[in-house]
CSV table of C-alpha atoms (C1' of nucleotides) in Angstrom, one decimal:
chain,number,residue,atom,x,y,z
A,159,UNK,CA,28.0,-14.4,6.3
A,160,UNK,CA,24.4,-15.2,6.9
A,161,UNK,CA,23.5,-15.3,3.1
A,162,UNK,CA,26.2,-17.4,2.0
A,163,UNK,CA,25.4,-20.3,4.2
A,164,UNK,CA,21.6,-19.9,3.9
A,165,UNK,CA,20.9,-21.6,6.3
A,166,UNK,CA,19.0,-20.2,9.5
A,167,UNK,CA,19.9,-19.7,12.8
A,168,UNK,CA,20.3,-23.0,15.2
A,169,UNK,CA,17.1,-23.6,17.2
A,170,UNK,CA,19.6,-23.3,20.9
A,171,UNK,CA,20.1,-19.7,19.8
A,172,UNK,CA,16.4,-18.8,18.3
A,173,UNK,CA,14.2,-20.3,21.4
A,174,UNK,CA,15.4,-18.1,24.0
A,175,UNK,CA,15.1,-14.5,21.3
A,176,UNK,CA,11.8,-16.4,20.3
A,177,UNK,CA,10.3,-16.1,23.5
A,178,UNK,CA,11.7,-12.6,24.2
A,179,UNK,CA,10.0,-11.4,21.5
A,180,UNK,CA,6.8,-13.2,22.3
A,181,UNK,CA,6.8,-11.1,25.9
A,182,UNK,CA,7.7,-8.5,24.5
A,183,UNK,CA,5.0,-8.3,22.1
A,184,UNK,CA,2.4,-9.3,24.6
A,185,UNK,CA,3.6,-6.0,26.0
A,186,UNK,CA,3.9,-3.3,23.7
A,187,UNK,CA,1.6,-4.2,20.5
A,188,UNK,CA,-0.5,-1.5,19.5
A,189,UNK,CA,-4.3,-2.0,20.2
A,190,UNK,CA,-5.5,-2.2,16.3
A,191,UNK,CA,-8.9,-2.8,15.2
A,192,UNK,CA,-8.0,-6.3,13.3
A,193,UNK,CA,-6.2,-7.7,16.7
A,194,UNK,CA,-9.3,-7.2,18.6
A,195,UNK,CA,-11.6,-9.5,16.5
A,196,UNK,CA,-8.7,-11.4,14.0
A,197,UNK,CA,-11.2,-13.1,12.1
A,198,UNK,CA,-9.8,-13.9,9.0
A,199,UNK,CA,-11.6,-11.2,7.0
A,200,UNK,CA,-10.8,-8.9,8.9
A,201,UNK,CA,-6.7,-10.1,9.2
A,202,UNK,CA,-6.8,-10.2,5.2
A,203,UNK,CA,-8.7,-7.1,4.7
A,204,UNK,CA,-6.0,-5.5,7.4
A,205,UNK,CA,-3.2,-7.0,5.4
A,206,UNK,CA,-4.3,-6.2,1.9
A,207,UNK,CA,-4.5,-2.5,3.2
A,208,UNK,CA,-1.7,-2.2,5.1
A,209,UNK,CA,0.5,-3.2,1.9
A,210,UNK,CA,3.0,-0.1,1.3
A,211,UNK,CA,0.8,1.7,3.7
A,212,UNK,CA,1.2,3.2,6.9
A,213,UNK,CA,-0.7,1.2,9.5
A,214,UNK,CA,-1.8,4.8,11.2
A,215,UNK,CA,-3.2,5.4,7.6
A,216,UNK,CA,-5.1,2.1,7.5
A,217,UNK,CA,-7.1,2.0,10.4
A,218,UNK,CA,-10.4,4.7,9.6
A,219,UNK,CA,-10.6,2.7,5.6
A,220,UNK,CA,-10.5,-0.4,7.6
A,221,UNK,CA,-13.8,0.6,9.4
A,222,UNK,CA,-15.4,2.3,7.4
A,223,UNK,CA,-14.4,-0.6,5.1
A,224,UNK,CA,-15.2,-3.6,7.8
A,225,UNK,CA,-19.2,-2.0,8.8
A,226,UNK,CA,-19.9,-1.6,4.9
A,227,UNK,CA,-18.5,-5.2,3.9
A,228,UNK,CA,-18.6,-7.3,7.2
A,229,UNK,CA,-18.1,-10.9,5.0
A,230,UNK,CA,-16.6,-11.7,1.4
A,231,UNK,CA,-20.4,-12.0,0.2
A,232,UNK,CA,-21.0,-8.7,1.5
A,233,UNK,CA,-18.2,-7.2,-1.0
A,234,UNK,CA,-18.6,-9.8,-3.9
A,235,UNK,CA,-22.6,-8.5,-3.6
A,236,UNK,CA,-21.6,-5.4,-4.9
A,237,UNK,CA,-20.0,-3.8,-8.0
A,238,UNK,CA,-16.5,-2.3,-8.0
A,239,UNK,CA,-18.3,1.3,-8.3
A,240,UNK,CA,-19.6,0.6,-4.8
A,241,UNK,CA,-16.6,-0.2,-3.7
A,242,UNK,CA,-14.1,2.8,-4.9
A,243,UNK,CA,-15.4,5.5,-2.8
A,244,UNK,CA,-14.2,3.3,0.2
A,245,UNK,CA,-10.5,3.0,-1.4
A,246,UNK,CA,-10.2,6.6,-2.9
A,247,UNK,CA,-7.1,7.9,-1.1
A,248,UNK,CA,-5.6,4.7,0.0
A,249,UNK,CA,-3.7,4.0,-3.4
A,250,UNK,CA,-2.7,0.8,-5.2
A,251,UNK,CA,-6.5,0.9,-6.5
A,252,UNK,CA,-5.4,-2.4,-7.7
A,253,UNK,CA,-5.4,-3.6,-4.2
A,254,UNK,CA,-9.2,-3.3,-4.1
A,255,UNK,CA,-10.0,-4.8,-7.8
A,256,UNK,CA,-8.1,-8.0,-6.7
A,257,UNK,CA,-10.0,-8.2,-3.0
A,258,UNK,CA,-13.3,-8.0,-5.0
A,259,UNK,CA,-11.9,-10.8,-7.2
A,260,UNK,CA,-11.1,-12.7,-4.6
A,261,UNK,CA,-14.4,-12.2,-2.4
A,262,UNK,CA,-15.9,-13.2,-5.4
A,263,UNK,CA,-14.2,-16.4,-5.9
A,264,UNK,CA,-14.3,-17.5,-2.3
A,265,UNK,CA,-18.1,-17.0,-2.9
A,266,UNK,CA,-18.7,-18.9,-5.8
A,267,UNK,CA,-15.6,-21.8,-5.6
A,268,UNK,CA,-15.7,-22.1,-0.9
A,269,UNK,CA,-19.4,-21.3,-0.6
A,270,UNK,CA,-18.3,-17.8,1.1
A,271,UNK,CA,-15.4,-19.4,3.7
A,272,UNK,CA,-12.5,-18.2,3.6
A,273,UNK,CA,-10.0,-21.4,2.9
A,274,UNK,CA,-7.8,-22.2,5.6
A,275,UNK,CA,-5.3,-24.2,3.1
A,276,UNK,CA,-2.2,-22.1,2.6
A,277,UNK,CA,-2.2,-23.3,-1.3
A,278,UNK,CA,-5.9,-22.4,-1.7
A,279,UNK,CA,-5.5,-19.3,0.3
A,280,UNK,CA,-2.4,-18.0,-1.5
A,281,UNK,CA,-3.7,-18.9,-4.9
A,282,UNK,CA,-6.6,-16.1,-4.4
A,283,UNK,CA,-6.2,-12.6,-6.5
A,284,UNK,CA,-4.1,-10.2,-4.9
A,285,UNK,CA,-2.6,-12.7,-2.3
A,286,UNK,CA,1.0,-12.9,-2.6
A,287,UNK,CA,3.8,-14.9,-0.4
A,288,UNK,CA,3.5,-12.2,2.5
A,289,UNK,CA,0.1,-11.7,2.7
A,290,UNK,CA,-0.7,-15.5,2.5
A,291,UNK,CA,2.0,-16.3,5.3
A,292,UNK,CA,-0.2,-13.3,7.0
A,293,UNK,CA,-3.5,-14.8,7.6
A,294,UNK,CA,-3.1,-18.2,7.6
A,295,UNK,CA,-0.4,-18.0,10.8
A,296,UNK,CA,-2.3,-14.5,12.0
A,297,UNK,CA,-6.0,-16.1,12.0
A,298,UNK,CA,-5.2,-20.3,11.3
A,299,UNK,CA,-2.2,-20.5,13.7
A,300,UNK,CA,-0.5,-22.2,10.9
A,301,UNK,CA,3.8,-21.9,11.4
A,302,UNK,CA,4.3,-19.9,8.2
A,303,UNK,CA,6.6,-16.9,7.9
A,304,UNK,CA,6.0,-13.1,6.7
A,305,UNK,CA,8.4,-11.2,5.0
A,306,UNK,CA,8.1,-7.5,4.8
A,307,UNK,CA,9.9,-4.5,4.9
A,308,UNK,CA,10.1,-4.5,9.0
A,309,UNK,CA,11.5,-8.1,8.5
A,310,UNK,CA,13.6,-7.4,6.6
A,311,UNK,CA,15.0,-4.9,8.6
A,312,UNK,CA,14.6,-6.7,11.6
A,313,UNK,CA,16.5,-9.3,10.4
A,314,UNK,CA,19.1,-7.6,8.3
A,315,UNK,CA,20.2,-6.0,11.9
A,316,UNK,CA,19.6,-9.0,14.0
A,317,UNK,CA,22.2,-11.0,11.5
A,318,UNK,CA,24.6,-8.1,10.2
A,319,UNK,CA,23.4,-8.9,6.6
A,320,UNK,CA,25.3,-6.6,4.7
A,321,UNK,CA,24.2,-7.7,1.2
A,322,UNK,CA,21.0,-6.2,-0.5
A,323,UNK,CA,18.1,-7.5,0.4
A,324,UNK,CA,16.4,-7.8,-3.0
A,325,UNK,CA,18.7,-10.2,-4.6
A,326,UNK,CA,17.5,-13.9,-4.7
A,327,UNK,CA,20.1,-15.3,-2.5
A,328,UNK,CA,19.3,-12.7,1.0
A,329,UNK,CA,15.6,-13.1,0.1
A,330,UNK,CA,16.0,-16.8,0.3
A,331,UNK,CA,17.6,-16.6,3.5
A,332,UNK,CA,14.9,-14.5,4.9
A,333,UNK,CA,12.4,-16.4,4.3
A,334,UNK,CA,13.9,-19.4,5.5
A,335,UNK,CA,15.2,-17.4,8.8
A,336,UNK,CA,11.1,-15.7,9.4
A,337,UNK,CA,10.4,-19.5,9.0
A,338,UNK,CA,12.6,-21.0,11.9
A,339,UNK,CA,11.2,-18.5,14.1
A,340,UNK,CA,7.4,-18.7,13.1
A,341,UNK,CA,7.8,-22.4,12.9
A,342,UNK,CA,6.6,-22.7,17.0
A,343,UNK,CA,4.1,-21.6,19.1
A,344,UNK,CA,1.7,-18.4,18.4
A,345,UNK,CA,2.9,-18.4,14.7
A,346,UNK,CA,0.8,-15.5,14.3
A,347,UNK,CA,2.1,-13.0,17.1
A,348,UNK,CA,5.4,-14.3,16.7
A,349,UNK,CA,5.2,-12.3,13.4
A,350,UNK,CA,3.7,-9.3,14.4
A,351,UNK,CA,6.2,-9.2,16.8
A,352,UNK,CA,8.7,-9.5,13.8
A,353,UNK,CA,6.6,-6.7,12.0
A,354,UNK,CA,5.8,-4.3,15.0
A,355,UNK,CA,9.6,-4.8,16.1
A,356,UNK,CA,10.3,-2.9,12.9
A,357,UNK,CA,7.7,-0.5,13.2
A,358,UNK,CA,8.5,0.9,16.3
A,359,UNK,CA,11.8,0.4,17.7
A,360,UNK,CA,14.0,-1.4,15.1
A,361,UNK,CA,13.0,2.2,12.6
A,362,UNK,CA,15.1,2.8,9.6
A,363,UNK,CA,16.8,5.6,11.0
A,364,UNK,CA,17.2,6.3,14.8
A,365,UNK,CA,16.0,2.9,15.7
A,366,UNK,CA,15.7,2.7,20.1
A,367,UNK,CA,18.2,-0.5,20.7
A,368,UNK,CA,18.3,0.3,24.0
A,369,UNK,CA,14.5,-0.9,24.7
A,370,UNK,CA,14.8,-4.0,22.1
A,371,UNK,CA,14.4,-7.3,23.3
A,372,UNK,CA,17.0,-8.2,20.8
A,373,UNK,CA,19.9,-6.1,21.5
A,374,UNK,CA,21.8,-8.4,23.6
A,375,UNK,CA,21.7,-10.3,20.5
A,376,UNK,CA,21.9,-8.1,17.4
A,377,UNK,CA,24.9,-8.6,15.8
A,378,UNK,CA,24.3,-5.2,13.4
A,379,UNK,CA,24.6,-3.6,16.5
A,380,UNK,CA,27.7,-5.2,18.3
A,381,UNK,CA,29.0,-4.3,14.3
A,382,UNK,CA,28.0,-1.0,15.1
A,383,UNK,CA,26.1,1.5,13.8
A,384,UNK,CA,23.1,-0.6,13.1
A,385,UNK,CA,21.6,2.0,11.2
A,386,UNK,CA,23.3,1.3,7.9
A,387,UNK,CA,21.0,-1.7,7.4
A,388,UNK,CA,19.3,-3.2,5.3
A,389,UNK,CA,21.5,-2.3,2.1
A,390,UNK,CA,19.3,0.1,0.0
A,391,UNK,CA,19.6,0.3,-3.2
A,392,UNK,CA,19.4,3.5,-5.3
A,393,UNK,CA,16.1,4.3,-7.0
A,394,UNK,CA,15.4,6.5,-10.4
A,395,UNK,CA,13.7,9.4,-9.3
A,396,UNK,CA,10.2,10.2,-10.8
A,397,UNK,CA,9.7,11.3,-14.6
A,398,UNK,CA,8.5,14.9,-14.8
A,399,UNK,CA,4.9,14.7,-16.6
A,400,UNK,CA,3.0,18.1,-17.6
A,401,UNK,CA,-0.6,17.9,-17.6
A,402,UNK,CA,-3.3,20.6,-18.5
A,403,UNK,CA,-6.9,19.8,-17.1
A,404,UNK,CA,-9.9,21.2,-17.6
A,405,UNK,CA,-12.3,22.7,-15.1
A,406,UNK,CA,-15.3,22.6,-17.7
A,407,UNK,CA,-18.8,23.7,-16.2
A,408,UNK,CA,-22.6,22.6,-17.2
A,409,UNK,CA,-25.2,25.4,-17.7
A,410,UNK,CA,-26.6,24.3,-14.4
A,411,UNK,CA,-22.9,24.4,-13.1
A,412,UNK,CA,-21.8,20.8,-12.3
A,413,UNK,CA,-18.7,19.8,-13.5
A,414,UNK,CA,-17.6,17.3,-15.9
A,415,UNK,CA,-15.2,14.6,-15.1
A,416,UNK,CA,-14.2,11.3,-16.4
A,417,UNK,CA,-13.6,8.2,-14.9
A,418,UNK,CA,-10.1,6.3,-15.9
A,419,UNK,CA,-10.5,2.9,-17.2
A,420,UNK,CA,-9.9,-0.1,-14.2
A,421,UNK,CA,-6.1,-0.6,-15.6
A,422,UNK,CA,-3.3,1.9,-15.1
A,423,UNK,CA,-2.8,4.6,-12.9
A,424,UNK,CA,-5.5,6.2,-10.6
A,425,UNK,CA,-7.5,3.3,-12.1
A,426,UNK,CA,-11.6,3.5,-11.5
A,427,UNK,CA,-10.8,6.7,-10.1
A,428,UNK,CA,-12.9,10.2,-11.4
A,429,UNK,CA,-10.9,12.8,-12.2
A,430,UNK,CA,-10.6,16.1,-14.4
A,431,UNK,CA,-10.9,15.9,-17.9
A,432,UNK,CA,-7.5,16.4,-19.2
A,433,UNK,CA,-4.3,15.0,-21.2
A,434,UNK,CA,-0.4,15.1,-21.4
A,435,UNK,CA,1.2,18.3,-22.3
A,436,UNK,CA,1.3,22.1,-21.9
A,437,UNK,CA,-0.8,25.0,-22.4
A,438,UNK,CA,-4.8,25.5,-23.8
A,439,UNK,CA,-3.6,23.0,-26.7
A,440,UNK,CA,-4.1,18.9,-25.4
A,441,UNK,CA,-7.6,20.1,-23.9
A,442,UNK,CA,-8.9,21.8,-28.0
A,443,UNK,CA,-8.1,18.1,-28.4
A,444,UNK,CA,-10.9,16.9,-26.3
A,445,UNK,CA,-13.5,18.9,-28.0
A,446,UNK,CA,-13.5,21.4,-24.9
A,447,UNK,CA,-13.5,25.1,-25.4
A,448,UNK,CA,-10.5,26.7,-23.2
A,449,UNK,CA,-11.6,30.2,-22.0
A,450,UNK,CA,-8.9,33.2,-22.9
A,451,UNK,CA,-6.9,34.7,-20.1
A,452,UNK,CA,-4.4,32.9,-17.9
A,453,UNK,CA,-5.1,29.4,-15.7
A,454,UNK,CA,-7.1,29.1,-13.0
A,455,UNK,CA,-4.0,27.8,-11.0
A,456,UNK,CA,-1.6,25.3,-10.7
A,457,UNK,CA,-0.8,22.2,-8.4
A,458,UNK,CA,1.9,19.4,-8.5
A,459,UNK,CA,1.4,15.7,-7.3
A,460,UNK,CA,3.9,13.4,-7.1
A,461,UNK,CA,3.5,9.7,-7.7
A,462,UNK,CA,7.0,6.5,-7.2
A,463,UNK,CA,7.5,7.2,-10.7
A,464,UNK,CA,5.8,10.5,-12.0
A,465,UNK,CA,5.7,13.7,-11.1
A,466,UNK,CA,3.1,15.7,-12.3
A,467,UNK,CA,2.8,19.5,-13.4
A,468,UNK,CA,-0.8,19.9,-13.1
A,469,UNK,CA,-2.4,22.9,-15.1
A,470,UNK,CA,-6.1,24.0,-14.6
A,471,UNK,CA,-7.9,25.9,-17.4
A,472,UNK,CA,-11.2,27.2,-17.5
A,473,UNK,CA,-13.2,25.9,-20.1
A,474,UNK,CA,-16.6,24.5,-21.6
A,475,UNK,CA,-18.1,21.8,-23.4
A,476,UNK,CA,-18.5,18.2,-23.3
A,477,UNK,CA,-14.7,16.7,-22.9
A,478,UNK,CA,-14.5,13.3,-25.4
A,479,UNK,CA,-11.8,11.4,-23.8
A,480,UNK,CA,-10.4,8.4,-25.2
A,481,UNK,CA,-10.6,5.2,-22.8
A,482,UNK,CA,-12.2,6.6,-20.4
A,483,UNK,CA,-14.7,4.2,-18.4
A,484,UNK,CA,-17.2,7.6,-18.2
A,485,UNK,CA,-17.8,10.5,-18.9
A,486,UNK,CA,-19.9,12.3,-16.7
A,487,UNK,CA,-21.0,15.9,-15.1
A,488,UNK,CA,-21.4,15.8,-11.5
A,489,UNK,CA,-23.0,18.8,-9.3
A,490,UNK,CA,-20.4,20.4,-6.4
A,491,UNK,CA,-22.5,18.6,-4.0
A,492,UNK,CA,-22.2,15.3,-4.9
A,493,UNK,CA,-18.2,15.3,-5.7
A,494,UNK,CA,-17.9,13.9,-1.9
A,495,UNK,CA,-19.5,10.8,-3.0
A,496,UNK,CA,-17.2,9.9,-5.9
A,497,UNK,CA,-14.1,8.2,-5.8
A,498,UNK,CA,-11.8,11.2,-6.8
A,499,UNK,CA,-7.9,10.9,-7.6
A,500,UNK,CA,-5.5,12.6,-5.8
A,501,UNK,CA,-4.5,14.8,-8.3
A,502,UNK,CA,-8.1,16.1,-9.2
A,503,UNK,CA,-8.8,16.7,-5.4
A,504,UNK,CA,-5.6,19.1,-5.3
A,505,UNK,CA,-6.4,21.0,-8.6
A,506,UNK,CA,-10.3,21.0,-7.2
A,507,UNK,CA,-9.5,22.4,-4.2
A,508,UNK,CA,-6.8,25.2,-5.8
A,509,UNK,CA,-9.1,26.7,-8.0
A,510,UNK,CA,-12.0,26.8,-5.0
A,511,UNK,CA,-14.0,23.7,-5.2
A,512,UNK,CA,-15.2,22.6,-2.3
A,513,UNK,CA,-13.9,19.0,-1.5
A,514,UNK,CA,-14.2,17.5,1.9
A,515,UNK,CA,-11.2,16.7,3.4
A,516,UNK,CA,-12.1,13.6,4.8
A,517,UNK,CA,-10.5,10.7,2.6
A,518,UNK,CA,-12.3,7.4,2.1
A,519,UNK,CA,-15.3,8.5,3.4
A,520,UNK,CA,-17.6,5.5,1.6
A,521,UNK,CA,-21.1,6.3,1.6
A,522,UNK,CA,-23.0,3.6,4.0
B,277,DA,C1',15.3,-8.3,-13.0
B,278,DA,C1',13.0,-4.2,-13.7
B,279,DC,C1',8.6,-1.6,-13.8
B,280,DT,C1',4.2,-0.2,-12.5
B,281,DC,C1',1.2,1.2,-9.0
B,282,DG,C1',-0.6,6.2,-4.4
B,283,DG,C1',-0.5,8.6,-0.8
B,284,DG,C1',1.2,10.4,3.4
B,285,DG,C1',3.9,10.5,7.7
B,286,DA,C1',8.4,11.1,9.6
B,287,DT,C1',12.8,13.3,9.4
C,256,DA,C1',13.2,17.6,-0.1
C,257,DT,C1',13.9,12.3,0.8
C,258,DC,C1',12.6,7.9,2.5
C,259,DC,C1',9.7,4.2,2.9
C,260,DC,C1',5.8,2.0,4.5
C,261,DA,C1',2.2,-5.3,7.2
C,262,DG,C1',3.6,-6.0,-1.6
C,263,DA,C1',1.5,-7.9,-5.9
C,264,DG,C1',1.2,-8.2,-10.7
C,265,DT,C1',3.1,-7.6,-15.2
C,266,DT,C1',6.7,-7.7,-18.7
DNA sequence: AACTCGGGGAT
DNA sequence: ATCCCAGAGTT
């Protein structure tokens, strides 16, 4: 019933839940780095991160990120080269060409402040509805809402929404019911209390109602089985993609790779020389010179939407790939440095490459 | 509205 | 193996 009337819940029912979940996130929140000091670089940093990201995940890029780039000037000083080796391994490289983008105009259009206007702030690169509604109630105190995917289940539960979530009607009535509640006092820890709710007691499967400060209230739960919700809808599964790369050695040993160009997947990111398809063939197509005998090994890496067959040949030459940002041979010692795909760190590692382990690990 | 865009932790 | 995570941009 909730998304049919659209409207949120009366005020006489929210205050009383409102304030529950106030205490009881003064109570349990998790001590992360960005709630110690929420300055708003550091809250939109934290946010831009933590988008389709495990927090958990988040927190040793964010300080490795934070002591390298303390201030928007700090990051729009720098080139995005700089800046990929403290991304490589987070993901959604896009993420990090739009924070750039946006350090860069806060420099040159809010002489290096970070505007506290909601329509300034939002109209930045890379800041969408959530992540505006983020930082300016997070580090302005302004009474804007946050929806994401712990609100949505939050509130799915909380309100029995049956109905999917996605369609234009429930995500109306979400944001208009995370508004109600953030439109009070502490805007900003009324929604992490929204968001760490769903993180670590409402959880999409075995969530703990019996320590929610909700429960009395949640009418997925008097329903029963409040699992079921939110509604999710079936996804296509990821399209197989073969792949032969080429492990292609200089004289003096170091190892060519290529860097893919800024758009698309893996973008900025160094990674094998190599091309779509099977066997020795794609890679005579580079101009390299595949080695007889069987591969060096094989590795699989699966992306949301591709999944990848990843085979490693031997080989020499210079590869000539087309659209690559550069082309370059690196020595072993210095591949820890670079900004290196996922998929290249696997195939590197299964044919004996050393790699350190350690993700992200910008140089400083 | 449907796709693209990563990687990993939890189950 | 599947799910899904402090989403945004493009088509």
């Amino acid at each position: 019933m909730p998304p049919s009337t659209a409207a949120p819940p009366p005020a006489d029912d929210r205050d009383p839940l409102r304030a529950a979940l106030l205490a009881w996130y003064a109570r349990h929140q998790r001590p992360l780095p960005w709630r110690l000091d929420p300055s708003p670089w550091r809250v939109w940093v934290s946010e831009i991160m933590c988008q389709q990201t495990r927090v958990a995940s988040v927190i040793g890029y964010f300080e490795r990120f934070m002591a390298r780039f303390p201030d928007p000037e700090a990051l729009a000083a720098v080139d995005l080269e700089t800046l990929y080796p403290f991304w490589a391994g987070l993901g959604y490289y896009a993420r990090a060409r739009n924070l750039h983008a946006a350090a860069r105009q806060v420099v040159t259009e809010y002489g290096g402040e970070i505007p506290s206007d909601p329509e300034q702030f939002g109209a930045l690169k890379g800041v969408g509805r959530y992540t505006r509604g983020a930082v300016m109630s997070i580090a302005f105190g302004h009474r804007v809402p946050v929806v994401d995917g712990n609100v949505v289940r939050v509130l799915c539960r909380w309100f029995n929404v049956a109905d999917d979530p996605k369609t234009p009607g429930v995500q109306r009535w979400l944001w208009a019911t995370a508004g109600a509640l953030a439109d009070g006092p502490q805007p900003g820890d009324l929604n992490q209390a929204l968001m760490e709710l769903g993180a670590t007691v409402c959880t999409p499967r075995s969530p703990s109602c019996l320590v929610c400060p909700l429960a009395s209230a949640c009418q997925g739960r008097r329903a029963g089985d409040p699992e079921r919700l939110p509604t999710k809808t079936p996804r296509k599964g990821p399209r197989a993609v073969a792949r032969s790369v080429a492990l292609s050695r200089t004289a003096e040993g170091h190892i060519w790779l290529v860097r893919n160009p800024d758009a698309g997947l893996l973008g900025g990111q160094w990674a094998l020389p190599g091309a779509e398809g099977e066997g020795p063939a794609p890679l005579a197509a580079l101009g390299l010179t595949v080695a007889d005998g069987p591969p060096l090994g094989q590795v699989t890496h699966t992306f949301t939407h591709q999944r990848w067959a990843l085979t490693v040949y031997a080989a020499t030459g210079r590869p000539q790939v087309e659209g690559a940002a550069e082309i370059a041979a690196h020595p072993e010692a210095a591949l820890d440095g670079l900004a290196l795909g996922g998929p290249t760190l696997k195939a590197l590692r299964k044919v004996g490459v050393a790699v350190a382990a350690r993700r992200g690990a910008g140089r400083t």
